[in-house]
């Protein structure tokens, strides 16, 4: 906790830097297209980009300017328009949204007040601001919308407007499975200052021995499932998954099309041949589950994913990230839209966990077998709508972040969730299985 003045000044400048870095990304995503494209809905699953833009400013106003700062509203006339619970995505294009120029002015006005507030706030005055939590929550919220806007860009039709260098090439050969020995580990956190309510509290979880893939499932492996008729064989699918596969006419990951004797995928306005050593992306939970069953395995539970990512057998401690407690760097993980697609398997040896599990953080969100629920002792903070209202069992947990996830919104404890049919998100998976008796005794 921040207790002395030097710490508080350090925290202030760190928050200011995170706010600026995040806003630059928002600007990049919303300045890459013209006003008519900002106002248009590119898919019924997504908001017009200009809705995300003003919504980000509105949440910043509600939480920081009004709640933390106790200041007068900048614009209370638009609260309803940008309330995600009141306005379903499909309806958002027909709302009287702020035009782009007005939305940008609104964001700038709110941000100016936030800087004024940040200069004066006492970080020990109330729980909402301890360690700058409310500011961290707003940075993460904007970054999450930036990832959503990146997904909208992926759905957009038209020439490429986003550009980034290709991810690094593999530095080591990574394949096969890793045995995780039986025993307890600490899941979740009490200490990460910007961790959200659903990541808390830290609690001990006892797991039997299991085996998990050393890397996410690749396009090459997924192509074998397709070639083996995996999409046409109900044996591999759950009942609800098969029904969805039939209704939605699924036969390959989203954005794929046949290309000669192989496949091509559409990525941000370009068609490329599918590369076999990259993690598969844009598959829904049902597809991930069907593949795992076909492969004689299953999806990991959320606890299995987290133990593989955080547990250090040498110290029996849970780390913040697979590589340790230090922040992500470009050498450790493919995060933050530095690249526009997942890196080939083996590209991040410096990001591996102590047990040798690779690419858990970044590249693709990984579907788990676990529906979103609160941990034992969960307490909603600062509001029920952040996560508690999603606990009913309709949403599956995804872990680890994607190439489009910023490091501010990604940790070994971070939990994402979505409907099991969704695949416009940057979602992939890895498989797991129970350890055999011989393996468990090793
Ligand atoms: Fe939001």
Coordinates of C-alpha atoms and ligand atoms in Angstrom, one line a residue:
X1 CA 0.0 0.0 0.0
X2 CA 1.1 3.5 -0.7
X3 CA 1.9 5.2 2.6
X4 CA 4.6 7.9 2.1
X5 CA 4.8 10.9 -0.1
X6 CA 7.6 9.6 -2.4
X7 CA 5.5 6.5 -3.1
X8 CA 2.5 8.6 -3.9
X9 CA 4.4 10.8 -6.4
X10 CA 5.8 7.6 -8.1
X11 CA 2.3 6.2 -8.3
X12 CA 0.9 9.5 -9.7
X13 CA 3.4 9.5 -12.5
X14 CA 2.9 5.8 -13.2
X15 CA -0.8 6.3 -13.5
X16 CA -0.4 9.4 -15.8
X17 CA 1.9 7.3 -18.0
X18 CA -0.6 4.4 -18.2
X19 CA -3.4 6.8 -19.0
X20 CA -1.4 8.4 -21.8
X21 CA -0.2 5.1 -23.2
X22 CA -3.7 3.8 -23.3
X23 CA -5.3 6.9 -24.8
X24 CA -2.7 6.7 -27.6
X25 CA -3.8 3.2 -28.5
X26 CA -7.5 4.3 -28.5
X27 CA -6.5 7.2 -30.8
X28 CA -4.7 4.8 -33.1
X29 CA -7.7 2.5 -33.4
X30 CA -10.2 5.3 -34.0
X31 CA -8.1 7.5 -36.3
X32 CA -7.3 4.6 -38.6
X33 CA -10.7 4.9 -40.3
X34 CA -12.8 7.9 -41.4
X35 CA -15.9 9.2 -39.6
X36 CA -18.4 7.2 -41.7
X37 CA -16.6 4.0 -40.7
X38 CA -16.5 5.0 -37.1
X39 CA -20.2 5.5 -37.1
X40 CA -21.0 2.3 -38.9
X41 CA -21.7 -1.1 -37.3
X42 CA -19.3 -3.6 -38.8
X43 CA -21.0 -6.6 -37.3
X44 CA -24.2 -7.0 -35.1
X45 CA -21.9 -8.5 -32.5
X46 CA -20.0 -5.2 -32.1
X47 CA -20.7 -1.6 -31.4
X48 CA -19.9 1.1 -33.8
X49 CA -16.3 2.2 -32.9
X50 CA -17.6 5.7 -32.0
X51 CA -19.8 4.1 -29.3
X52 CA -16.8 2.4 -27.7
X53 CA -14.9 5.7 -27.9
X54 CA -17.5 7.8 -26.0
X55 CA -18.3 4.9 -23.6
X56 CA -14.6 4.8 -22.5
X57 CA -14.9 8.6 -21.7
X58 CA -18.2 8.2 -19.9
X59 CA -16.9 5.4 -17.6
X60 CA -13.9 7.6 -16.8
X61 CA -16.2 10.5 -16.0
X62 CA -18.5 8.3 -13.8
X63 CA -15.8 6.6 -11.8
X64 CA -13.0 9.2 -11.6
X65 CA -14.5 12.7 -12.1
X66 CA -17.8 12.1 -10.3
X67 CA -17.1 9.3 -7.8
X68 CA -13.4 9.6 -6.8
X69 CA -13.3 13.4 -7.4
X70 CA -16.8 14.3 -6.3
X71 CA -16.9 16.9 -9.1
X72 CA -19.8 18.2 -11.1
X73 CA -20.8 16.0 -14.1
X74 CA -19.3 16.9 -17.5
X75 CA -22.3 15.5 -19.3
X76 CA -25.0 13.6 -17.5
X77 CA -27.2 13.8 -20.6
X78 CA -25.3 10.9 -22.2
X79 CA -25.0 8.4 -19.3
X80 CA -27.9 6.3 -20.6
X81 CA -26.6 6.2 -24.2
X82 CA -23.3 4.7 -23.1
X83 CA -24.6 2.3 -20.4
X84 CA -23.6 -1.1 -21.7
X85 CA -26.4 -2.8 -19.7
X86 CA -29.1 -0.6 -21.1
X87 CA -28.1 -0.6 -24.7
X88 CA -27.6 -4.0 -26.4
X89 CA -24.9 -3.9 -29.0
X90 CA -27.3 -4.5 -31.9
X91 CA -29.2 -1.3 -31.0
X92 CA -26.2 0.9 -30.6
X93 CA -26.0 2.1 -34.3
X94 CA -29.5 3.6 -34.1
X95 CA -28.8 5.6 -31.0
X96 CA -28.3 9.4 -31.2
X97 CA -24.5 8.9 -30.5
X98 CA -22.1 11.7 -30.2
X99 CA -20.4 12.3 -33.6
X100 CA -16.7 11.6 -33.7
X101 CA -15.5 15.2 -33.2
X102 CA -17.8 15.7 -30.3
X103 CA -16.8 12.4 -28.7
X104 CA -13.2 13.3 -28.9
X105 CA -13.8 16.7 -27.3
X106 CA -15.7 15.0 -24.6
X107 CA -12.9 12.5 -23.9
X108 CA -10.3 15.4 -23.8
X109 CA -12.5 17.4 -21.3
X110 CA -12.9 14.4 -19.0
X111 CA -9.2 13.6 -19.2
X112 CA -8.2 17.1 -18.3
X113 CA -10.3 16.9 -15.1
X114 CA -8.8 13.5 -14.3
X115 CA -5.3 15.0 -14.5
X116 CA -6.3 17.7 -12.1
X117 CA -7.8 15.1 -9.8
X118 CA -4.7 12.9 -10.0
X119 CA -2.5 15.8 -8.9
X120 CA -4.4 16.1 -5.6
X121 CA -5.9 12.7 -4.7
X122 CA -4.8 11.1 -1.4
X123 CA -4.3 7.5 -2.2
X124 CA -5.1 6.4 1.3
X125 CA -8.4 8.3 1.7
X126 CA -10.8 5.5 0.7
X127 CA -10.7 1.9 -0.5
X128 CA -11.6 2.9 -4.1
X129 CA -8.3 4.8 -4.5
X130 CA -5.9 2.8 -2.4
X131 CA -2.9 2.1 -4.6
X132 CA -4.6 4.0 -7.4
X133 CA -7.2 1.2 -7.9
X134 CA -9.9 3.2 -9.5
X135 CA -7.4 4.7 -12.0
X136 CA -6.1 1.2 -12.7
X137 CA -9.6 0.0 -13.2
X138 CA -10.2 2.7 -15.7
X139 CA -6.9 2.0 -17.6
X140 CA -7.9 -1.6 -17.8
X141 CA -11.4 -0.8 -18.9
X142 CA -10.2 1.4 -21.8
X143 CA -7.6 -1.3 -22.8
X144 CA -10.4 -3.9 -22.8
X145 CA -12.4 -1.7 -25.1
X146 CA -9.3 -1.2 -27.3
X147 CA -9.1 -5.0 -27.7
X148 CA -12.8 -5.0 -28.5
X149 CA -12.2 -2.3 -31.1
X150 CA -9.4 -4.4 -32.5
X151 CA -11.8 -7.3 -32.9
X152 CA -14.2 -4.8 -34.7
X153 CA -11.3 -3.9 -37.1
X154 CA -10.8 -7.6 -37.8
X155 CA -14.5 -7.9 -38.8
X156 CA -14.4 -4.7 -40.9
X157 CA -14.5 -5.2 -44.7
X158 CA -12.1 -3.1 -46.7
X159 CA -8.4 -2.5 -47.3
X160 CA -6.0 -2.9 -44.5
X161 CA -5.6 0.2 -42.2
X162 CA -3.7 -1.3 -39.3
X163 CA -0.1 -2.2 -39.7
X164 CA 2.5 -3.9 -37.4
X165 CA 5.6 -6.0 -37.8
X166 CA 5.3 -9.8 -37.9
X167 CA 5.8 -11.6 -34.6
X168 CA 9.1 -13.2 -33.8
X169 CA 10.0 -16.6 -35.4
X170 CA 10.4 -19.7 -33.2
X171 CA 13.5 -19.7 -31.1
X172 CA 13.1 -23.2 -29.8
X173 CA 11.1 -26.3 -30.7
X174 CA 8.1 -26.6 -28.3
X175 CA 5.8 -29.6 -28.5
X176 CA 4.2 -32.3 -26.4
X177 CA 2.9 -32.2 -22.9
X178 CA 4.0 -31.2 -19.4
X179 CA 3.2 -33.1 -16.3
X180 CA 1.9 -31.0 -13.4
X181 CA 2.4 -32.9 -10.1
X182 CA -0.5 -33.4 -7.6
X183 CA -0.8 -31.0 -4.8
X184 CA -2.1 -27.6 -3.6
X185 CA -1.4 -24.2 -5.1
X186 CA -2.6 -20.7 -4.4
X187 CA -5.2 -19.5 -7.0
X188 CA -6.2 -15.8 -7.3
X189 CA -4.7 -12.9 -5.4
X190 CA -5.1 -10.7 -2.4
X191 CA -2.1 -8.5 -3.1
X192 CA -2.0 -7.5 -6.8
X193 CA -3.1 -3.8 -6.4
X194 CA -5.0 -3.5 -9.6
X195 CA -6.5 -7.0 -9.6
X196 CA -10.3 -6.9 -10.1
X197 CA -12.9 -8.3 -7.8
X198 CA -13.3 -11.6 -9.6
X199 CA -9.5 -12.4 -9.2
X200 CA -9.9 -12.3 -5.4
X201 CA -9.5 -13.7 -2.8
X202 CA -6.4 -15.8 -2.9
X203 CA -7.4 -19.4 -2.0
X204 CA -5.7 -22.8 -1.8
X205 CA -6.8 -25.3 -4.5
X206 CA -5.8 -29.0 -4.3
X207 CA -5.4 -30.6 -7.7
X208 CA -4.6 -34.2 -8.7
X209 CA -1.7 -34.7 -11.1
X210 CA -2.6 -33.7 -14.7
X211 CA -0.9 -33.2 -18.0
X212 CA -1.2 -30.0 -20.1
X213 CA -0.1 -29.1 -23.6
X214 CA 3.3 -27.3 -23.6
X215 CA 1.8 -24.8 -26.2
X216 CA -1.5 -23.7 -27.6
X217 CA -3.1 -25.9 -30.3
X218 CA -1.7 -24.8 -33.6
X219 CA -3.3 -24.3 -37.0
X220 CA -1.5 -27.4 -38.3
X221 CA -3.0 -29.6 -35.6
X222 CA -6.4 -28.0 -36.0
X223 CA -6.2 -28.6 -39.8
X224 CA -5.8 -32.4 -39.0
X225 CA -9.1 -32.3 -37.1
X226 CA -10.8 -30.6 -40.0
X227 CA -9.3 -33.1 -42.5
X228 CA -10.3 -36.0 -40.4
X229 CA -14.0 -34.9 -40.7
X230 CA -14.1 -33.4 -37.1
X231 CA -16.7 -30.9 -38.0
X232 CA -19.0 -33.7 -39.4
X233 CA -18.7 -36.2 -36.6
X234 CA -21.1 -35.6 -33.6
X235 CA -19.1 -38.0 -31.5
X236 CA -16.6 -35.3 -30.8
X237 CA -19.1 -32.6 -29.9
X238 CA -21.2 -32.0 -26.8
X239 CA -24.9 -32.1 -27.5
X240 CA -25.3 -28.3 -27.3
X241 CA -22.0 -27.8 -29.2
X242 CA -23.2 -30.1 -32.0
X243 CA -26.6 -28.2 -32.2
X244 CA -24.7 -25.0 -32.5
X245 CA -22.3 -26.4 -35.1
X246 CA -25.3 -27.4 -37.2
X247 CA -27.3 -24.2 -36.8
X248 CA -24.3 -21.9 -37.4
X249 CA -22.9 -24.1 -40.2
X250 CA -19.4 -24.1 -38.7
X251 CA -16.7 -25.9 -40.7
X252 CA -13.5 -24.1 -39.9
X253 CA -12.3 -21.3 -37.6
X254 CA -13.8 -17.9 -38.3
X255 CA -12.1 -15.9 -41.1
X256 CA -10.8 -19.1 -42.8
X257 CA -11.6 -20.1 -46.4
X258 CA -10.4 -23.0 -48.6
X259 CA -7.3 -22.1 -50.7
X260 CA -6.2 -24.7 -53.2
X261 CA -5.3 -27.8 -51.1
X262 CA -5.1 -25.7 -47.9
X263 CA -6.6 -22.8 -46.2
X264 CA -6.2 -19.0 -46.1
X265 CA -7.2 -16.6 -43.4
X266 CA -8.3 -13.1 -43.4
X267 CA -6.4 -10.9 -41.0
X268 CA -7.1 -7.1 -40.7
X269 CA -7.8 -6.7 -44.4
X270 CA -5.3 -9.1 -45.9
X271 CA -5.6 -12.7 -47.0
X272 CA -2.6 -15.0 -46.1
X273 CA -2.0 -18.7 -46.4
X274 CA -2.7 -20.4 -43.0
X275 CA 0.6 -20.9 -41.2
X276 CA 0.8 -24.3 -39.5
X277 CA 2.9 -23.4 -36.5
X278 CA 0.8 -20.5 -35.2
X279 CA -1.8 -21.0 -32.4
X280 CA -5.3 -21.4 -33.9
X281 CA -7.4 -18.3 -33.2
X282 CA -11.1 -17.4 -33.7
X283 CA -12.6 -20.7 -32.5
X284 CA -15.5 -20.9 -30.1
X285 CA -15.6 -22.9 -26.9
X286 CA -17.6 -25.7 -28.6
X287 CA -15.0 -26.1 -31.4
X288 CA -12.2 -26.2 -28.8
X289 CA -14.0 -28.8 -26.8
X290 CA -14.7 -30.9 -29.9
X291 CA -11.1 -30.8 -31.0
X292 CA -9.9 -31.8 -27.5
X293 CA -12.3 -34.8 -27.5
X294 CA -11.1 -35.8 -30.9
X295 CA -7.5 -35.6 -29.7
X296 CA -8.3 -37.9 -26.8
X297 CA -8.0 -35.1 -24.3
X298 CA -10.1 -32.3 -22.7
X299 CA -9.9 -28.6 -22.0
X300 CA -8.1 -27.7 -18.8
X301 CA -10.1 -26.4 -15.9
X302 CA -9.5 -22.8 -15.0
X303 CA -7.5 -24.0 -11.9
X304 CA -5.4 -26.3 -14.0
X305 CA -4.6 -23.4 -16.4
X306 CA -3.6 -21.1 -13.5
X307 CA -1.5 -23.7 -11.7
X308 CA 0.4 -24.4 -14.9
X309 CA 0.9 -20.7 -15.4
X310 CA 1.9 -19.6 -11.9
X311 CA 3.0 -22.4 -9.6
X312 CA 6.7 -22.6 -9.0
X313 CA 7.7 -26.1 -7.7
X314 CA 11.0 -24.7 -6.3
X315 CA 9.4 -22.2 -3.9
X316 CA 5.8 -23.7 -3.8
X317 CA 4.7 -20.1 -4.5
X318 CA 2.3 -18.7 -7.1
X319 CA 4.0 -16.2 -9.4
X320 CA 2.4 -13.2 -11.0
X321 CA 3.3 -14.4 -14.5
X322 CA 4.7 -17.7 -15.8
X323 CA 8.2 -16.2 -15.9
X324 CA 8.1 -14.5 -12.5
X325 CA 6.7 -11.4 -10.9
X326 CA 8.3 -8.9 -13.3
X327 CA 6.1 -7.1 -15.9
X328 CA 5.7 -8.5 -19.4
X329 CA 8.3 -7.4 -22.0
X330 CA 8.4 -7.9 -25.8
X331 CA 10.8 -10.9 -25.2
X332 CA 8.4 -12.6 -22.8
X333 CA 4.9 -12.4 -24.5
X334 CA 3.0 -11.3 -27.5
X335 CA 0.8 -8.6 -26.0
X336 CA -0.5 -5.1 -26.6
X337 CA -1.2 -5.2 -30.4
X338 CA 2.6 -5.0 -31.0
X339 CA 1.9 -7.6 -33.6
X340 CA -1.5 -8.2 -35.3
X341 CA -1.6 -12.0 -34.9
X342 CA -0.4 -14.8 -32.6
X343 CA 3.3 -15.7 -32.8
X344 CA 4.4 -19.2 -33.9
X345 CA 4.8 -21.8 -31.1
X346 CA 8.3 -21.5 -29.6
X347 CA 8.7 -17.8 -30.2
X348 CA 8.8 -16.9 -26.5
X349 CA 11.2 -19.2 -24.5
X350 CA 11.7 -16.4 -22.1
X351 CA 8.0 -16.4 -21.2
X352 CA 7.8 -20.1 -20.3
X353 CA 6.6 -21.2 -16.8
X354 CA 9.0 -23.1 -14.4
X355 CA 7.4 -26.4 -15.5
X356 CA 8.1 -25.5 -19.2
X357 CA 4.6 -24.5 -20.4
X358 CA 4.9 -21.9 -23.2
X359 CA 2.8 -19.0 -24.4
X360 CA 0.3 -19.0 -21.6
X361 CA 0.4 -15.2 -21.6
X362 CA -0.4 -13.4 -24.9
X363 CA -1.0 -14.7 -28.4
X364 CA -4.5 -16.2 -27.9
X365 CA -7.1 -16.2 -25.1
X366 CA -7.4 -19.8 -24.0
X367 CA -10.8 -21.3 -23.4
X368 CA -11.1 -23.3 -20.2
X369 CA -13.6 -26.0 -19.2
X370 CA -14.8 -23.7 -16.3
X371 CA -17.9 -21.5 -16.3
X372 CA -17.4 -18.1 -14.7
X373 CA -18.2 -18.1 -10.9
X374 CA -16.9 -16.1 -7.9
X375 CA -14.1 -17.6 -5.9
X376 CA -14.9 -18.8 -2.3
X377 CA -15.2 -15.6 -0.3
X378 CA -15.9 -13.4 -3.4
X379 CA -17.1 -9.8 -2.6
X380 CA -18.2 -7.5 -5.4
X381 CA -16.1 -4.4 -5.7
X382 CA -16.6 -1.6 -6.6
X383 CA -19.9 -2.7 -8.2
X384 CA -21.9 -5.8 -8.9
X385 CA -22.0 -5.1 -12.6
X386 CA -18.2 -5.5 -13.0
X387 CA -18.4 -9.3 -12.8
X388 CA -21.0 -10.7 -10.3
X389 CA -23.9 -10.3 -12.7
X390 CA -22.1 -12.7 -15.1
X391 CA -21.7 -15.5 -12.6
X392 CA -24.8 -17.5 -13.6
X393 CA -23.0 -20.2 -15.5
X394 CA -23.7 -18.9 -19.0
X395 CA -20.1 -17.7 -19.6
X396 CA -16.9 -19.8 -20.0
X397 CA -13.7 -18.5 -18.6
X398 CA -10.8 -17.6 -21.0
X399 CA -7.3 -17.1 -19.7
X400 CA -4.0 -15.6 -20.6
X401 CA -4.7 -12.6 -22.9
X402 CA -4.1 -12.4 -26.6
X403 CA -1.8 -10.4 -28.9
X404 CA -4.5 -7.7 -28.7
X405 CA -4.5 -7.6 -24.8
X406 CA -2.5 -4.9 -23.1
X407 CA -0.2 -5.8 -20.3
X408 CA -2.2 -3.6 -17.9
X409 CA -5.2 -5.9 -18.4
X410 CA -3.3 -9.2 -18.3
X411 CA -1.9 -11.2 -15.3
X412 CA -1.6 -14.8 -14.3
X413 CA -4.8 -14.3 -12.2
X414 CA -6.7 -12.3 -14.8
X415 CA -10.1 -13.8 -15.8
X416 CA -12.0 -13.1 -19.0
X417 CA -15.3 -14.7 -20.0
X418 CA -17.6 -15.0 -22.9
X419 CA -20.5 -17.0 -24.3
X420 CA -19.4 -20.4 -25.5
X421 CA -20.5 -19.6 -29.1
X422 CA -18.3 -16.5 -29.5
X423 CA -15.4 -16.5 -31.8
X424 CA -15.0 -12.9 -33.0
X425 CA -12.7 -12.6 -30.0
X426 CA -9.0 -13.6 -30.2
X427 CA -9.7 -17.0 -28.8
X428 CA -7.8 -20.3 -29.0
X429 CA -7.0 -23.1 -26.5
X430 CA -4.7 -25.8 -25.4
X431 CA -5.6 -29.3 -24.2
X432 CA -5.1 -31.2 -21.0
X433 CA -5.8 -34.6 -19.6
X434 CA -5.7 -36.6 -16.3
X435 CA -2.3 -38.0 -15.6
X436 CA -2.1 -41.8 -15.9
X437 CA -1.2 -43.8 -12.7
X438 CA 2.4 -44.2 -13.9
X439 CA 2.7 -40.5 -14.7
X440 CA 1.2 -39.5 -11.4
X441 CA 3.8 -41.6 -9.5
X442 CA 6.8 -40.0 -11.4
Ligands
LIG1 FE1 -17.3 -1.0 -20.9

